[in-house]
Amino acid sequence: MSVAVLRFPGSLDHESAARAIRTAGGTAAEVWHDESDLPGGTRAVVIPGGFSYGDHLRPGAIASRARVMDDVRRHAERGGMVLGICNGFQVLCEAGLLPGALRPNATLSFVCRQTTLEVTDPDAPWTRALGAGAHLSIPIKNNSGAWFGDPTTARVALRYVGEDALGSVDAAAGVLDDRGTVLGLMPHPEEACDPLLGSADGLALFQAAVAA
Amino acid sequence: MTTLEPPLHRQLGLTDWEAGRIDELLGRRPTHPELVMFSLMWSEHCSYKHSRRLLRRFPTEGPSVLQGPGENAGVVDVGDGWAAALKIESHNHPSAVEPFEGAATGVGGIVRDILAMGARPIALLDSLRFGELASARSRHLFARSVAGIGHYGNCIGVPTVGGEVAFDDRYEDSCLVNAMCVGVVRHDALLRSAASGPGNAVVLIGNRTGADGIGGASVLASAELDEEEDRRPSVQVSDPFTERKLIDCCLELAGRGAFVALQDLGAAGLTSASSEMAAKGGVGIELDLDAVPLRQPLEPAEILVSESQERMLAVVEPGRVGEVIAACDRWELLATAVGRVTDGGNLLARAAGRVVVDVPARLLADDAPAYDVPIEPAPEPEPLQLEDVPAPSDLAAAWRDLLARPNVASKRWVYQQYDHLVGANTVQRPGGDAAVVRLPGSSRAIALTTDGAERHCQLDPRAGGAAAVLEAARTLACVGARPAAATDCLNFPNPEKGATGWRLREVIDGMSEALRALGVPVVSGNVSLYNESGSRAIYPTPVVGMMGLLFEAAASVTHGFDADGDAVLLAGAATPRLDGSELLGEARGRPPAPDVPAQAALCAALAEAAERRLLRSAHDVAAGGVAVALAESALAGGLGVEVTLPVGRRGDETLFGEGGGRAVVSCRRDGETQLAELFASHGVALKRIGTAGGAHVAVDLGGQPVALGLDEAAEAYETGLAEALR
Amino acid sequence: MSRVVITVMPKQGVLDPQGQAVQGALARLGFSGVEDVRVGKRIELSVTGDDPAAAAREMCERLLANALIEDYRVEVGS
Amino acid sequence: MSRVVITVMPKQGVLDPQGQAVQGALARLGFSGVEDVRVGKRIELSVTGDDPAAAAREMCERLLANALIEDYRVEVGS
Ligand SMILES: Nc1ncnc2c1ncn2[C@@H]1O[C@H](COP(=O)(O)OP(=O)(O)O)[C@@H](O)[C@H]1O
Ligand SMILES: [Mg+2]
């Protein structure tokens, strides 16, 4: 039930993510980057979006070396669920917990807009409830959202539908690790958990985290 | 100093009279650092010496005002124990020198003004004016300013939810970059900048001090930009990552009650921050310049006036200094005790053990001279003779071309580069009328807009000032909000020349009249004068930032047509005119003066209709007239419309004429009677003009059909701006 | 105290959008005959210690370069 | 065809937030004695024409470097 939400200097979406977790029926615990351990009882970890360390050097690079990441790695190795959103996805790739890297968008600019995603790998705890082919309306907002990796070996969990994927290989919007328990997602489900804001399609991902 | 050089005070921008006045007030000659400090604090930028007297004409009071002008930001009650802080500020000249960093640091500065009130910044808006995009320089300034605004706002996690962009030759030499920020704070957590408690520590938080922008306030922001002379100060590089840490850390400390007072460091840096804090509190401040963390070796005067960004000054009880420094350490922010609050009222600074500055803080902060500007009316312009305006041969083609003009076309190219969602409270995104942002943890929301009416202000400044305010209010009313408070940025040319001083006064009076009619106080603002080069002066450009309230975020109304068969109506009675319109494309003619009470009534009717959930859409009729408003509502809803309009004097005037204050609204067919009754009870005209539906935007103009396919309209509207930038 | 210069460049074969954009922008400005533009980073720093080159290489391995997409080079000055 | 290397660095005295962030990160990773970190750009390109150095300098003036906050250097290889 308890989901850890990491916080680095420059994290921006930790509160929105915590709110989404609560909406999904869970409890959220904010964890400072300099902690050596995740709180006891942590069932899933969310690395929220933002500009950790100002995106300096490479997005996610500096945060991926934070102390708490050692315990996130142990948690993942035990098969614990981890969701990295946007900057969190970048952190997970930089930490080697997900394959590939995220490069600047083909537009070389920040892009904020609503996108449609399709579930392309339903065999993971993150996507199982959604099912293959499910469509989600979720916004993207990033500078470096183009995934670069080998789609023949990586598990692409979600793809952009019918629009320019900003240079992402295989139109990948979300990538899983081999086991399917670590998910990196460029779009922001925490911005899509309330019909008042235009969509509640993102809630399913937080429900998956809470069910862990 | 060679004999050829003018005396130092003149190089610093002080007149001989002002230099004499400083001697007189001090009873001695100032030291070198003191003279530099006076030159900045008495500059136009810091002291408002040419506008201060006129600003008193604004209405600034109201039952919900918790803080009016005079603090870092104005603050109003928004219910449920929350207060909202708002302010707009210009960064015009720095953006003309280096658009990316200039615009970015402009955002940084306004955010720190909000933070200084103890408020959490929750929304940004940007109001921009550039030369026509046919000019390579204007394309560069525009594109880089947008990139800079996005860079900063995105990185600090404050959504940029709205703003405006307009292009006109008049801004070719002097572009305008105004940024507005809104923050929220619990009533009981509101901070102010008055220092108090002799013995308390003065703590500098944030970036090290470098040679950034030294001379900036006096030289850069108060003089006309002159290409011949290179008096560029060292450009400020934006550091939004540090700003975000400042926000997080200062709010954490403010939440624990660790600050006695808080103030950002803006123009004139440590000098203005410390002298204003001291003067407001009626106390003194002593600074130890040797303690200030530096990025490079600097003279005492330079340390005192450096405009290095991302710095805040806090007054802290001695017993809590350790706690403040520890919290900053955790955020990897520098925090250094650099002085203390004293009795008396002097600002005193020591360097290398010597006293280098010792002046009454009040002289710096409050006693700058105030000047009257010459009031010389401009000749009254003649209304346009319709015969002098060639009628478009093909009205549909004119409509399509208008939709593609950068001043009308979708600004998606701009706002797509801004994170307008972060925080997960953005109920209405950019692209419609006002933005709607839900208050944290509440079902209430605020609506936000910035608006100007510069061509109108050029032609008839009093009417134009009123028109700018009314347009802002109408924009809020269209989403269902009731206007609650305003902030304004008065961007003008040199007020000492020609009719500019008169226009400034007229604009302020016109704005004030409309604000009073709406019951909206001005709680903060900014003035940017001297926006002219040797050959070109900007239009008088008051930018009105307005905040409205919605009791139910869920009751907000969008501008897109909603359903096939909905009734489409025109609210407000006004005669459209081409004078100063976007179709005309220049400030020529004399737009009709707005009927202020009638427009205030329109706003009230729209808000009430939204609250009673009678509207399916509402959209302000602005640039491009009713034809553009209809097309925009159709495109936003993905649904065509068929209307009939009386032909009036001429078809192009009926379709594209502006002015007066109107809105295109739609409602369920069975809700039409109720809506009509509501508008009638407000004495506001409401006329059914047609029906939503189909794949065309079609107008029957007294029997003559004028229509655009939705695809065709979308193509023009969606690609117009990007095409112009190619 | 040694002055160290670290160069980090996108790997050959990895698309370099920034390089491509610069190439396009140069062409639009009228610079002809510009090809094969690649944009990387130059990091200058001062290091104490006996083996600054080894220290800098370790910094690259652990943080400054992403081996998946970037190559690095270390030069030690005076 | 000449190979040209352009180095663009933040001017002395101008704030370098990226350098600051990298310096902090290296310290947290336990690298001691690292100071004065500055991060700039390295642009490699091929140019045809007689005077590649002059061409490259012009590119810097017009596009690649921002004279207000950056210094640049051009080296022409083989
Ligand atoms: N046009 C205006 N309308 C209302 N208030 C204004 C206007 N211009 C300036 N003010 C007020 O005057 C004070 C000084 O403004 P400014 O020097 O811009 O503040 P700061 O130094 O905090 O940025 C502020 O309280 C500001 O809100
Ligand atoms: Mg201030």
PDB file of N, CA and C in Angstrom, chain B residues 453-515:
ATOM      1  N   ALA B 453      -4.250  47.021 -25.046  1.00  0.00           N
ATOM      2  CA  ALA B 453      -5.039  47.583 -26.149  1.00  0.00           C
ATOM      3  C   ALA B 453      -4.230  48.748 -26.710  1.00  0.00           C
ATOM      4  N   GLU B 454      -2.996  48.430 -27.129  1.00  0.00           N
ATOM      5  CA  GLU B 454      -2.030  49.504 -27.402  1.00  0.00           C
ATOM      6  C   GLU B 454      -2.399  50.397 -28.577  1.00  0.00           C
ATOM      7  N   ARG B 455      -2.986  49.828 -29.627  1.00  0.00           N
ATOM      8  CA  ARG B 455      -3.338  50.698 -30.754  1.00  0.00           C
ATOM      9  C   ARG B 455      -4.420  51.688 -30.325  1.00  0.00           C
ATOM     10  N   HIS B 456      -5.351  51.171 -29.554  1.00  0.00           N
ATOM     11  CA  HIS B 456      -6.414  52.010 -29.014  1.00  0.00           C
ATOM     12  C   HIS B 456      -5.826  53.095 -28.092  1.00  0.00           C
ATOM     13  N   CYS B 457      -4.844  52.702 -27.295  1.00  0.00           N
ATOM     14  CA  CYS B 457      -4.221  53.665 -26.378  1.00  0.00           C
ATOM     15  C   CYS B 457      -3.467  54.746 -27.133  1.00  0.00           C
ATOM     16  N   GLN B 458      -2.906  54.391 -28.266  1.00  0.00           N
ATOM     17  CA  GLN B 458      -2.206  55.379 -29.073  1.00  0.00           C
ATOM     18  C   GLN B 458      -3.202  56.403 -29.617  1.00  0.00           C
ATOM     19  N   LEU B 459      -4.354  55.902 -30.071  1.00  0.00           N
ATOM     20  CA  LEU B 459      -5.324  56.774 -30.736  1.00  0.00           C
ATOM     21  C   LEU B 459      -6.118  57.597 -29.739  1.00  0.00           C
ATOM     22  N   ASP B 460      -6.487  56.957 -28.643  1.00  0.00           N
ATOM     23  CA  ASP B 460      -7.338  57.618 -27.656  1.00  0.00           C
ATOM     24  C   ASP B 460      -6.982  56.996 -26.302  1.00  0.00           C
ATOM     25  N   PRO B 461      -5.961  57.541 -25.641  1.00  0.00           N
ATOM     26  CA  PRO B 461      -5.391  56.844 -24.481  1.00  0.00           C
ATOM     27  C   PRO B 461      -6.391  56.598 -23.348  1.00  0.00           C
ATOM     28  N   ARG B 462      -7.303  57.525 -23.130  1.00  0.00           N
ATOM     29  CA  ARG B 462      -8.238  57.307 -22.023  1.00  0.00           C
ATOM     30  C   ARG B 462      -9.166  56.128 -22.351  1.00  0.00           C
ATOM     31  N   ALA B 463      -9.724  56.145 -23.547  1.00  0.00           N
ATOM     32  CA  ALA B 463     -10.602  55.043 -23.947  1.00  0.00           C
ATOM     33  C   ALA B 463      -9.808  53.744 -24.027  1.00  0.00           C
ATOM     34  N   GLY B 464      -8.566  53.839 -24.527  1.00  0.00           N
ATOM     35  CA  GLY B 464      -7.742  52.643 -24.654  1.00  0.00           C
ATOM     36  C   GLY B 464      -7.404  52.036 -23.306  1.00  0.00           C
ATOM     37  N   GLY B 465      -7.116  52.888 -22.317  1.00  0.00           N
ATOM     38  CA  GLY B 465      -6.822  52.376 -20.976  1.00  0.00           C
ATOM     39  C   GLY B 465      -8.024  51.625 -20.426  1.00  0.00           C
ATOM     40  N   ALA B 466      -9.206  52.214 -20.614  1.00  0.00           N
ATOM     41  CA  ALA B 466     -10.433  51.545 -20.151  1.00  0.00           C
ATOM     42  C   ALA B 466     -10.632  50.242 -20.928  1.00  0.00           C
ATOM     43  N   ALA B 467     -10.368  50.301 -22.232  1.00  0.00           N
ATOM     44  CA  ALA B 467     -10.591  49.109 -23.065  1.00  0.00           C
ATOM     45  C   ALA B 467      -9.699  47.947 -22.617  1.00  0.00           C
ATOM     46  N   ALA B 468      -8.455  48.268 -22.235  1.00  0.00           N
ATOM     47  CA  ALA B 468      -7.545  47.194 -21.803  1.00  0.00           C
ATOM     48  C   ALA B 468      -8.081  46.508 -20.557  1.00  0.00           C
ATOM     49  N   VAL B 469      -8.540  47.315 -19.597  1.00  0.00           N
ATOM     50  CA  VAL B 469      -9.088  46.751 -18.356  1.00  0.00           C
ATOM     51  C   VAL B 469     -10.350  45.939 -18.652  1.00  0.00           C
ATOM     52  N   LEU B 470     -11.217  46.489 -19.501  1.00  0.00           N
ATOM     53  CA  LEU B 470     -12.482  45.806 -19.785  1.00  0.00           C
ATOM     54  C   LEU B 470     -12.249  44.507 -20.543  1.00  0.00           C
ATOM     55  N   GLU B 471     -11.239  44.520 -21.427  1.00  0.00           N
ATOM     56  CA  GLU B 471     -10.967  43.278 -22.135  1.00  0.00           C
ATOM     57  C   GLU B 471     -10.499  42.201 -21.162  1.00  0.00           C
ATOM     58  N   ALA B 472      -9.652  42.596 -20.208  1.00  0.00           N
ATOM     59  CA  ALA B 472      -9.199  41.627 -19.209  1.00  0.00           C
ATOM     60  C   ALA B 472     -10.392  41.074 -18.422  1.00  0.00           C
ATOM     61  N   ALA B 473     -11.272  41.965 -18.002  1.00  0.00           N
ATOM     62  CA  ALA B 473     -12.420  41.530 -17.209  1.00  0.00           C
ATOM     63  C   ALA B 473     -13.332  40.606 -18.015  1.00  0.00           C
ATOM     64  N   ARG B 474     -13.520  40.942 -19.286  1.00  0.00           N
ATOM     65  CA  ARG B 474     -14.384  40.135 -20.146  1.00  0.00           C
ATOM     66  C   ARG B 474     -13.776  38.760 -20.385  1.00  0.00           C
ATOM     67  N   THR B 475     -12.460  38.733 -20.544  1.00  0.00           N
ATOM     68  CA  THR B 475     -11.775  37.465 -20.739  1.00  0.00           C
ATOM     69  C   THR B 475     -12.003  36.552 -19.527  1.00  0.00           C
ATOM     70  N   LEU B 476     -11.955  37.164 -18.349  1.00  0.00           N
ATOM     71  CA  LEU B 476     -12.218  36.374 -17.133  1.00  0.00           C
ATOM     72  C   LEU B 476     -13.677  35.946 -17.087  1.00  0.00           C
ATOM     73  N   ALA B 477     -14.570  36.877 -17.427  1.00  0.00           N
ATOM     74  CA  ALA B 477     -16.003  36.576 -17.364  1.00  0.00           C
ATOM     75  C   ALA B 477     -16.360  35.449 -18.325  1.00  0.00           C
ATOM     76  N   CYS B 478     -15.659  35.386 -19.451  1.00  0.00           N
ATOM     77  CA  CYS B 478     -15.970  34.335 -20.431  1.00  0.00           C
ATOM     78  C   CYS B 478     -15.698  32.935 -19.886  1.00  0.00           C
ATOM     79  N   VAL B 479     -14.767  32.788 -18.953  1.00  0.00           N
ATOM     80  CA  VAL B 479     -14.583  31.461 -18.350  1.00  0.00           C
ATOM     81  C   VAL B 479     -15.463  31.293 -17.113  1.00  0.00           C
ATOM     82  N   GLY B 480     -16.167  32.345 -16.761  1.00  0.00           N
ATOM     83  CA  GLY B 480     -17.097  32.236 -15.637  1.00  0.00           C
ATOM     84  C   GLY B 480     -16.571  32.822 -14.341  1.00  0.00           C
ATOM     85  N   ALA B 481     -15.501  33.634 -14.437  1.00  0.00           N
ATOM     86  CA  ALA B 481     -14.895  34.165 -13.213  1.00  0.00           C
ATOM     87  C   ALA B 481     -15.338  35.594 -12.958  1.00  0.00           C
ATOM     88  N   ARG B 482     -15.315  35.967 -11.680  1.00  0.00           N
ATOM     89  CA  ARG B 482     -15.598  37.356 -11.299  1.00  0.00           C
ATOM     90  C   ARG B 482     -14.267  38.032 -10.992  1.00  0.00           C
ATOM     91  N   PRO B 483     -14.010  39.154 -11.681  1.00  0.00           N
ATOM     92  CA  PRO B 483     -12.712  39.806 -11.508  1.00  0.00           C
ATOM     93  C   PRO B 483     -12.504  40.245 -10.066  1.00  0.00           C
ATOM     94  N   ALA B 484     -11.301  40.013  -9.530  1.00  0.00           N
ATOM     95  CA  ALA B 484     -11.059  40.287  -8.117  1.00  0.00           C
ATOM     96  C   ALA B 484      -9.912  41.257  -7.879  1.00  0.00           C
ATOM     97  N   ALA B 485      -8.897  41.241  -8.703  1.00  0.00           N
ATOM     98  CA  ALA B 485      -7.746  42.114  -8.461  1.00  0.00           C
ATOM     99  C   ALA B 485      -6.950  42.260  -9.747  1.00  0.00           C
ATOM    100  N   ALA B 486      -6.237  43.386  -9.827  1.00  0.00           N
ATOM    101  CA  ALA B 486      -5.432  43.626 -11.023  1.00  0.00           C
ATOM    102  C   ALA B 486      -4.020  44.027 -10.644  1.00  0.00           C
ATOM    103  N   THR B 487      -3.115  43.719 -11.540  1.00  0.00           N
ATOM    104  CA  THR B 487      -1.756  44.209 -11.487  1.00  0.00           C
ATOM    105  C   THR B 487      -1.489  44.768 -12.874  1.00  0.00           C
ATOM    106  N   ASP B 488      -0.595  45.746 -12.983  1.00  0.00           N
ATOM    107  CA  ASP B 488      -0.450  46.343 -14.309  1.00  0.00           C
ATOM    108  C   ASP B 488       0.995  46.704 -14.589  1.00  0.00           C
ATOM    109  N   CYS B 489       1.366  46.638 -15.843  1.00  0.00           N
ATOM    110  CA  CYS B 489       2.692  47.084 -16.246  1.00  0.00           C
ATOM    111  C   CYS B 489       2.515  48.176 -17.297  1.00  0.00           C
ATOM    112  N   LEU B 490       2.962  49.363 -16.961  1.00  0.00           N
ATOM    113  CA  LEU B 490       2.795  50.506 -17.863  1.00  0.00           C
ATOM    114  C   LEU B 490       4.058  50.648 -18.716  1.00  0.00           C
ATOM    115  N   ASN B 491       4.015  50.134 -19.923  1.00  0.00           N
ATOM    116  CA  ASN B 491       5.150  50.231 -20.836  1.00  0.00           C
ATOM    117  C   ASN B 491       4.937  51.447 -21.730  1.00  0.00           C
ATOM    118  N   PHE B 492       5.805  52.429 -21.614  1.00  0.00           N
ATOM    119  CA  PHE B 492       5.640  53.673 -22.363  1.00  0.00           C
ATOM    120  C   PHE B 492       6.966  54.132 -22.953  1.00  0.00           C
ATOM    121  N   PRO B 493       6.890  55.031 -23.936  1.00  0.00           N
ATOM    122  CA  PRO B 493       8.125  55.671 -24.393  1.00  0.00           C
ATOM    123  C   PRO B 493       8.608  56.703 -23.372  1.00  0.00           C
ATOM    124  N   ASN B 494       9.490  57.586 -23.792  1.00  0.00           N
ATOM    125  CA  ASN B 494      10.052  58.622 -22.931  1.00  0.00           C
ATOM    126  C   ASN B 494       8.974  59.622 -22.498  1.00  0.00           C
ATOM    127  N   PRO B 495       8.660  59.678 -21.193  1.00  0.00           N
ATOM    128  CA  PRO B 495       7.541  60.525 -20.733  1.00  0.00           C
ATOM    129  C   PRO B 495       7.898  61.999 -20.747  1.00  0.00           C
ATOM    130  N   GLU B 496       9.165  62.299 -20.964  1.00  0.00           N
ATOM    131  CA  GLU B 496       9.556  63.707 -20.972  1.00  0.00           C
ATOM    132  C   GLU B 496       9.394  64.320 -22.363  1.00  0.00           C
ATOM    133  N   LYS B 497       9.025  63.482 -23.320  1.00  0.00           N
ATOM    134  CA  LYS B 497       8.945  63.949 -24.709  1.00  0.00           C
ATOM    135  C   LYS B 497       7.518  63.933 -25.223  1.00  0.00           C
ATOM    136  N   GLY B 498       7.186  64.912 -26.041  1.00  0.00           N
ATOM    137  CA  GLY B 498       5.923  64.933 -26.781  1.00  0.00           C
ATOM    138  C   GLY B 498       4.716  64.730 -25.894  1.00  0.00           C
ATOM    139  N   ALA B 499       3.771  63.932 -26.386  1.00  0.00           N
ATOM    140  CA  ALA B 499       2.510  63.731 -25.676  1.00  0.00           C
ATOM    141  C   ALA B 499       2.547  62.510 -24.768  1.00  0.00           C
ATOM    142  N   THR B 500       3.730  61.903 -24.601  1.00  0.00           N
ATOM    143  CA  THR B 500       3.774  60.652 -23.833  1.00  0.00           C
ATOM    144  C   THR B 500       3.306  60.843 -22.389  1.00  0.00           C
ATOM    145  N   GLY B 501       3.710  61.943 -21.776  1.00  0.00           N
ATOM    146  CA  GLY B 501       3.308  62.190 -20.393  1.00  0.00           C
ATOM    147  C   GLY B 501       1.790  62.303 -20.276  1.00  0.00           C
ATOM    148  N   TRP B 502       1.217  63.007 -21.216  1.00  0.00           N
ATOM    149  CA  TRP B 502      -0.244  63.138 -21.237  1.00  0.00           C
ATOM    150  C   TRP B 502      -0.889  61.766 -21.452  1.00  0.00           C
ATOM    151  N   ARG B 503      -0.343  61.016 -22.383  1.00  0.00           N
ATOM    152  CA  ARG B 503      -0.920  59.688 -22.642  1.00  0.00           C
ATOM    153  C   ARG B 503      -0.840  58.809 -21.404  1.00  0.00           C
ATOM    154  N   LEU B 504       0.265  58.919 -20.682  1.00  0.00           N
ATOM    155  CA  LEU B 504       0.417  58.119 -19.464  1.00  0.00           C
ATOM    156  C   LEU B 504      -0.713  58.475 -18.486  1.00  0.00           C
ATOM    157  N   ARG B 505      -0.942  59.755 -18.309  1.00  0.00           N
ATOM    158  CA  ARG B 505      -1.989  60.162 -17.376  1.00  0.00           C
ATOM    159  C   ARG B 505      -3.375  59.728 -17.870  1.00  0.00           C
ATOM    160  N   GLU B 506      -3.610  59.924 -19.146  1.00  0.00           N
ATOM    161  CA  GLU B 506      -4.914  59.548 -19.703  1.00  0.00           C
ATOM    162  C   GLU B 506      -5.159  58.043 -19.580  1.00  0.00           C
ATOM    163  N   VAL B 507      -4.152  57.258 -19.895  1.00  0.00           N
ATOM    164  CA  VAL B 507      -4.289  55.793 -19.800  1.00  0.00           C
ATOM    165  C   VAL B 507      -4.620  55.398 -18.373  1.00  0.00           C
ATOM    166  N   ILE B 508      -3.893  55.987 -17.420  1.00  0.00           N
ATOM    167  CA  ILE B 508      -4.136  55.651 -16.010  1.00  0.00           C
ATOM    168  C   ILE B 508      -5.573  56.045 -15.629  1.00  0.00           C
ATOM    169  N   ASP B 509      -6.017  57.199 -16.094  1.00  0.00           N
ATOM    170  CA  ASP B 509      -7.384  57.624 -15.752  1.00  0.00           C
ATOM    171  C   ASP B 509      -8.432  56.723 -16.404  1.00  0.00           C
ATOM    172  N   GLY B 510      -8.180  56.333 -17.647  1.00  0.00           N
ATOM    173  CA  GLY B 510      -9.117  55.436 -18.319  1.00  0.00           C
ATOM    174  C   GLY B 510      -9.162  54.077 -17.632  1.00  0.00           C
ATOM    175  N   MET B 511      -7.992  53.564 -17.286  1.00  0.00           N
ATOM    176  CA  MET B 511      -7.942  52.287 -16.568  1.00  0.00           C
ATOM    177  C   MET B 511      -8.683  52.410 -15.245  1.00  0.00           C
ATOM    178  N   SER B 512      -8.420  53.511 -14.543  1.00  0.00           N
ATOM    179  CA  SER B 512      -9.019  53.680 -13.213  1.00  0.00           C
ATOM    180  C   SER B 512     -10.541  53.735 -13.297  1.00  0.00           C
ATOM    181  N   GLU B 513     -11.039  54.412 -14.299  1.00  0.00           N
ATOM    182  CA  GLU B 513     -12.491  54.512 -14.446  1.00  0.00           C
ATOM    183  C   GLU B 513     -13.102  53.114 -14.614  1.00  0.00           C
ATOM    184  N   ALA B 514     -12.486  52.316 -15.478  1.00  0.00           N
ATOM    185  CA  ALA B 514     -13.011  50.969 -15.706  1.00  0.00           C
ATOM    186  C   ALA B 514     -12.841  50.094 -14.466  1.00  0.00           C
ATOM    187  N   LEU B 515     -11.702  50.233 -13.799  1.00  0.00           N
ATOM    188  CA  LEU B 515     -11.458  49.426 -12.599  1.00  0.00           C
ATOM    189  C   LEU B 515     -12.488  49.755 -11.516  1.00  0.00           C
TER     190      LEU B 515
END
